[in-house]
mmCIF file of C-alpha atoms in Angstrom:
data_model
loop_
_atom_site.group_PDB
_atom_site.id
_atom_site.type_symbol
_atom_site.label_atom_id
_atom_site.label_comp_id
_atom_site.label_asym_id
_atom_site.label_seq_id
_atom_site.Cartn_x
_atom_site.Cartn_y
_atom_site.Cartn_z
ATOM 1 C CA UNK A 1 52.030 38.318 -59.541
ATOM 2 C CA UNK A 2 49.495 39.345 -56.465
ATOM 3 C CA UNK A 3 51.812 36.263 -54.409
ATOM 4 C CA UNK A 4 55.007 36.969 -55.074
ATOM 5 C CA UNK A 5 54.814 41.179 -55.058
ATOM 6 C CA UNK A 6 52.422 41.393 -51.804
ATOM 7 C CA UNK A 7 55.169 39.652 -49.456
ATOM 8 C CA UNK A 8 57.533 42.555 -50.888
ATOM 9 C CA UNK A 9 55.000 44.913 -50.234
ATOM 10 C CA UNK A 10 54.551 43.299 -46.325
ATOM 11 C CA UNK A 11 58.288 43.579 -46.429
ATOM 12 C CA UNK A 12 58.289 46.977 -46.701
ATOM 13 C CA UNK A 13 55.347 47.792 -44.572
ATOM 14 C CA UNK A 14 57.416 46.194 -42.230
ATOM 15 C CA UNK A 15 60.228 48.151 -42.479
ATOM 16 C CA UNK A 16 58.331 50.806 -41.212
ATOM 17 C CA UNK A 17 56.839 49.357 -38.561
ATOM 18 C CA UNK A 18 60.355 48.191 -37.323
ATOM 19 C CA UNK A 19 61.430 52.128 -37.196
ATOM 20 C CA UNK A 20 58.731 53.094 -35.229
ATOM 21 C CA UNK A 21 59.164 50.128 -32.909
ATOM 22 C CA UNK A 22 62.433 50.952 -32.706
ATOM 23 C CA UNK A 23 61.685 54.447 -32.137
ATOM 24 C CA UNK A 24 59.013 53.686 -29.039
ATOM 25 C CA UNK A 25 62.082 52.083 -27.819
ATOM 26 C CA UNK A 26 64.777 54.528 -27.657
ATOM 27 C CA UNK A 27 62.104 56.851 -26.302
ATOM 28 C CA UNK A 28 61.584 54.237 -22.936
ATOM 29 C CA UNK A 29 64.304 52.147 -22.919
ATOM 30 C CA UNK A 30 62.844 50.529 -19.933
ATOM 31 C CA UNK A 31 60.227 48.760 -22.246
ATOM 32 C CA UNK A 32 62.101 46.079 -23.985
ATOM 33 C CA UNK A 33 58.770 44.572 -25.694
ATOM 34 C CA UNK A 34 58.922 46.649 -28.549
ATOM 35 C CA UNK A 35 63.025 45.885 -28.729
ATOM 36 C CA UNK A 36 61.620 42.069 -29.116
ATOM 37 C CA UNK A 37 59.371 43.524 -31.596
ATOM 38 C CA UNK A 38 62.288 45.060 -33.771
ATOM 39 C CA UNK A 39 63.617 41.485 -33.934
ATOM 40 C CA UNK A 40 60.470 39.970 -34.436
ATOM 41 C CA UNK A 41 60.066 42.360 -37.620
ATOM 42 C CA UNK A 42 63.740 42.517 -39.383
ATOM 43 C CA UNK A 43 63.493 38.896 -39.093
ATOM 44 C CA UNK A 44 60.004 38.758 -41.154
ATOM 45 C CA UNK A 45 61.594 41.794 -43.334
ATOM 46 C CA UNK A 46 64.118 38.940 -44.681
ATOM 47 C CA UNK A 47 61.374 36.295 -44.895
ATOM 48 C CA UNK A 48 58.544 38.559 -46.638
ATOM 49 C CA UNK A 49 61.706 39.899 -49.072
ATOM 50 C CA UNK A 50 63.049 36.251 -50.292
ATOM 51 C CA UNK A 51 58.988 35.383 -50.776
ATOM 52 C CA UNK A 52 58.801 38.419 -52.774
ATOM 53 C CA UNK A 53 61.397 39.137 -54.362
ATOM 54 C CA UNK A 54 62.217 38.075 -58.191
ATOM 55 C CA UNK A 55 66.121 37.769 -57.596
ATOM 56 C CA UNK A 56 68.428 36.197 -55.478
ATOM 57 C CA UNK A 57 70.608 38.757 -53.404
ATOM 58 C CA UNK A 58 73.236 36.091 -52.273
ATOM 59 C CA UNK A 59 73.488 32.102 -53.149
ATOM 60 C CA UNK A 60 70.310 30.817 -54.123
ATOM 61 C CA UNK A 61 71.001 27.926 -52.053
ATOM 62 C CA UNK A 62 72.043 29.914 -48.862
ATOM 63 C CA UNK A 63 69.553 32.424 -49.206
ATOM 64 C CA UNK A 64 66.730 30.123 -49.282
ATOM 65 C CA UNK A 65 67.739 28.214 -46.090
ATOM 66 C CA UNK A 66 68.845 31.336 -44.340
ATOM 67 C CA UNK A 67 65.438 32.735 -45.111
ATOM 68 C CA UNK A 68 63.148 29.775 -44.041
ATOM 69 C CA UNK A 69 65.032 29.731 -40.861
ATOM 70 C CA UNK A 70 64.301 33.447 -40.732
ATOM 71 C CA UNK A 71 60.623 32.700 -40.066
ATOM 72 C CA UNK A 72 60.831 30.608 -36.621
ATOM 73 C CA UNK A 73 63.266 33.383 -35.513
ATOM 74 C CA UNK A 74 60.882 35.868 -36.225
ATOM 75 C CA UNK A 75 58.054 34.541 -34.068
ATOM 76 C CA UNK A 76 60.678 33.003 -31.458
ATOM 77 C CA UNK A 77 60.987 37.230 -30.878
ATOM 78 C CA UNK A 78 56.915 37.673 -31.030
ATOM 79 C CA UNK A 79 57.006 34.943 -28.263
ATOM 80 C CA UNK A 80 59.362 37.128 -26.422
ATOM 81 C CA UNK A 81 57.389 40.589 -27.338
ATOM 82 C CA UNK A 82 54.081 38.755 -25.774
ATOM 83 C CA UNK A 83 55.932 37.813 -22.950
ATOM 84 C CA UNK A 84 57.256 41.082 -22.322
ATOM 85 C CA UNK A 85 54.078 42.879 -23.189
ATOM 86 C CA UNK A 86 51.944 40.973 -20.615
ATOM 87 C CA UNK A 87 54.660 41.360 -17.833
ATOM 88 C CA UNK A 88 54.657 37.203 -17.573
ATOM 89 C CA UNK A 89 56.981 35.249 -15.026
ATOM 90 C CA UNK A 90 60.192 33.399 -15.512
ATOM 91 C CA UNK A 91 61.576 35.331 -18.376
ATOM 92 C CA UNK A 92 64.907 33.351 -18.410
ATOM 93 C CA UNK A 93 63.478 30.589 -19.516
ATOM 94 C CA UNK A 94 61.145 31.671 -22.372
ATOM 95 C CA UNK A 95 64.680 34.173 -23.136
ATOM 96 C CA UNK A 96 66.583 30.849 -23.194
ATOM 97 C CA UNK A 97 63.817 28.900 -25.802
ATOM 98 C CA UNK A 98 63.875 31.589 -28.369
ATOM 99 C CA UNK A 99 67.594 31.570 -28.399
ATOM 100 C CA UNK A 100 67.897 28.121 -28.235
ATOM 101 C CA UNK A 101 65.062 27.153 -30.960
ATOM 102 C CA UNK A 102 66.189 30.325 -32.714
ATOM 103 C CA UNK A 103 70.263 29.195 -33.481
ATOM 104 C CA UNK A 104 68.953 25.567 -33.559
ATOM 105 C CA UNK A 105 66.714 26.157 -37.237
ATOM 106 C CA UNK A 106 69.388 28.387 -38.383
ATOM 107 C CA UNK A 107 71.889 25.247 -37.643
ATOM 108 C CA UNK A 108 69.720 22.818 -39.482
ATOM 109 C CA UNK A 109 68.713 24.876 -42.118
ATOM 110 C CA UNK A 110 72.956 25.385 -42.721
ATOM 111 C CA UNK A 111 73.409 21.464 -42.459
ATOM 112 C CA UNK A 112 70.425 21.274 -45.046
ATOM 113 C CA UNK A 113 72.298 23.623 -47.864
ATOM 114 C CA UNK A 114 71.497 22.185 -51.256
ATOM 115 C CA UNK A 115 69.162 19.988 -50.784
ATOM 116 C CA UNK A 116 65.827 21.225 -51.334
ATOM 117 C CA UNK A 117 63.902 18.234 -50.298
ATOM 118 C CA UNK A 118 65.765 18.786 -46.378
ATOM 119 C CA UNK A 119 65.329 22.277 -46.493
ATOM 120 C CA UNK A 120 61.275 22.159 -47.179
ATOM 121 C CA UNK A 121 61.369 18.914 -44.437
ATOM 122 C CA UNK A 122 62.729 21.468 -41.903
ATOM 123 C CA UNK A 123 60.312 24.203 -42.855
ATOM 124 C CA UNK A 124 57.866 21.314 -41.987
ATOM 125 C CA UNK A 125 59.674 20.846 -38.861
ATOM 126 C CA UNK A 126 59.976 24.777 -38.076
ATOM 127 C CA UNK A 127 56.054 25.109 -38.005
ATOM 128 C CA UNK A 128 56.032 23.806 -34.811
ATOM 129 C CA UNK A 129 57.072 26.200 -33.125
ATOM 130 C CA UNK A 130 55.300 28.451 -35.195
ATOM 131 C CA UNK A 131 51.940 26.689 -34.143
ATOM 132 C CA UNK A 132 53.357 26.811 -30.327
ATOM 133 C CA UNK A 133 53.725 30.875 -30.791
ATOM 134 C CA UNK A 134 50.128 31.261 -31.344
ATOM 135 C CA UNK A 135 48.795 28.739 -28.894
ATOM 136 C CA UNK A 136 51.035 31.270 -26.223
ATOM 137 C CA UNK A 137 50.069 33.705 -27.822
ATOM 138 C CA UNK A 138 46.070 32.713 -27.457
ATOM 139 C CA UNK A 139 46.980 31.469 -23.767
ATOM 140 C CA UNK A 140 48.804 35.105 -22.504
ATOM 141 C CA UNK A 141 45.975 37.049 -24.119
ATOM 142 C CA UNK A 142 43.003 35.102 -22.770
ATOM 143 C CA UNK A 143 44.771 35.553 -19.382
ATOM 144 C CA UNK A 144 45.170 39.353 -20.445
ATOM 145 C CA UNK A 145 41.150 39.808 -20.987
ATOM 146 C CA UNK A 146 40.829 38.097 -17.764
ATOM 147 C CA UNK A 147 42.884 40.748 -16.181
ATOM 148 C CA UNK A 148 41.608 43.641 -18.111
ATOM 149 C CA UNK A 149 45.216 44.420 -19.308
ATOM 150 C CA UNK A 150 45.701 47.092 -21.972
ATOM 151 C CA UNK A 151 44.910 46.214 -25.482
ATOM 152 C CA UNK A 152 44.377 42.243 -24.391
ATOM 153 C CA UNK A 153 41.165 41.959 -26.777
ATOM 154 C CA UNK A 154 42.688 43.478 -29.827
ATOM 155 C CA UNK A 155 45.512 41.587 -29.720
ATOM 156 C CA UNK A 156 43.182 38.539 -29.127
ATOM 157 C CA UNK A 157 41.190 39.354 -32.425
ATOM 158 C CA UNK A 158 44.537 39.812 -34.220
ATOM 159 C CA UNK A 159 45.472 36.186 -33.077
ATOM 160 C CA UNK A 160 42.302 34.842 -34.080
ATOM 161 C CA UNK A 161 42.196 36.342 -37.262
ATOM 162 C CA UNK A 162 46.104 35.770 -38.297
ATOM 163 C CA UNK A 163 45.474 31.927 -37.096
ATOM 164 C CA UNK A 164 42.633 31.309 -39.381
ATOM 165 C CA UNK A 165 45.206 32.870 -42.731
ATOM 166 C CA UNK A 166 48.397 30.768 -40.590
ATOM 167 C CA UNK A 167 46.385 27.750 -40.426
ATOM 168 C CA UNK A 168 45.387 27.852 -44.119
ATOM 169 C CA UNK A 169 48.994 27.636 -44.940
ATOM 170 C CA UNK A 170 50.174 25.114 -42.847
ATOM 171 C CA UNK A 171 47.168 22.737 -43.692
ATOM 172 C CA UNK A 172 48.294 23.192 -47.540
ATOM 173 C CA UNK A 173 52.308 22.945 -46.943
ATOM 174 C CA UNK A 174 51.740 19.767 -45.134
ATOM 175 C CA UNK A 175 49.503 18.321 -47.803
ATOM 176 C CA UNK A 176 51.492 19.354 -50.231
ATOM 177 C CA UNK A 177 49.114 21.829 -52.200
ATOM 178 C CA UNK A 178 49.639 24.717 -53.584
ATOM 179 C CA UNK A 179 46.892 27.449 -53.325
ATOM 180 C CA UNK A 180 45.510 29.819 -55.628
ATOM 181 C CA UNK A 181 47.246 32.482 -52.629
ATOM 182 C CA UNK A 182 49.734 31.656 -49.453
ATOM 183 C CA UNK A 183 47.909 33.673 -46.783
ATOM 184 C CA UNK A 184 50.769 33.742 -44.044
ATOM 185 C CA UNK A 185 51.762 37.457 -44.921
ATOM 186 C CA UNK A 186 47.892 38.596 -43.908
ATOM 187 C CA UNK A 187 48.273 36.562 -40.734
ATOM 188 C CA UNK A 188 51.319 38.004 -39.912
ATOM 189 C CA UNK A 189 49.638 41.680 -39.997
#
């Protein structure tokens, strides 16, 4: 029960979040890296609800794929929240990889529709990026402590701290094991 309700709980803690990200943005519409942050959350909200929830709101089928490809969306828009945060160059491209990787998973994930064994090969598949979010993520906020930029080393200990829960999970989904407790909701936060 603490697996399945928790994500529903992280759901809803994001929810909140998301509002006042949402809010910080209508206040300075300027700053669009909490906008990125929005997405980056009501994608998670629909991952962290399907993990959590008992029911199926739509197909089970459709809801499962849609979901998985929720989760390489979701960080696709933390990529573009770190850009954004830590005023980085060439925004057009990284812009142009999160939409691109983002509508490519939900693509496969629709060719993949009832078949389970595709549709956990492709979650496989979509923790690459995953991984490559954090390694930017490690790479723009090591160059932020360098720089002394605002909030670089707390964002840094965040990283380190959600890798360590993400990596626990990935090692176990690629091996095939299921643990007592999937940690990827704690790394998230």
């Amino acid at each position: 029960i603490f697996n399945q309700k928790i994500f529903f709980c992280f759901a809803v803690l994001c929810a909140f979040i998301l509002f006042y990200s949402l809010l910080q943005f209508c206040m300075d519409r300027s700053n669009t890296a909490f906008l990125y942050f929005v997405g980056c959350l009501f994608f998670i909200i629909l991952y962290f609800y399907d993990m959590g929830s008992e029911n199926t709101v739509l197909n089970y089928n459709f809801q499962r794929a849609f979901s998985r490809a929720c989760l390489p969306a979701s960080m696709m828009f933390l990529m573009l929240f770190l850009h954004r945060f830590y005023n980085r160059a060439k925004v057009k491209l990284t812009l142009g990889i999160a939409i691109v990787t983002t509508l490519l998973f939900f693509i496969v994930y629709g060719f993949s529709l009832g078949n389970d064994i595709a549709v956990d090969n492709v979650f496989l598949i979509s923790m690459l990026p995953t991984v490559g979010v954090i390694v930017y993520g490690f790479i723009v906020t090591v160059h932020g402590i360098k720089q002394k930029q605002y909030d670089s080393i707390p964002v840094f200990v965040g990283f380190f701290v959600g890798s360590c829960f993400a990596l626990h999970d990935v090692v176990c989904q690629v091996m095939g094991v299921v643990p007592f407790m999937w940690t990827q909701g704690f790394a998230f936060f």
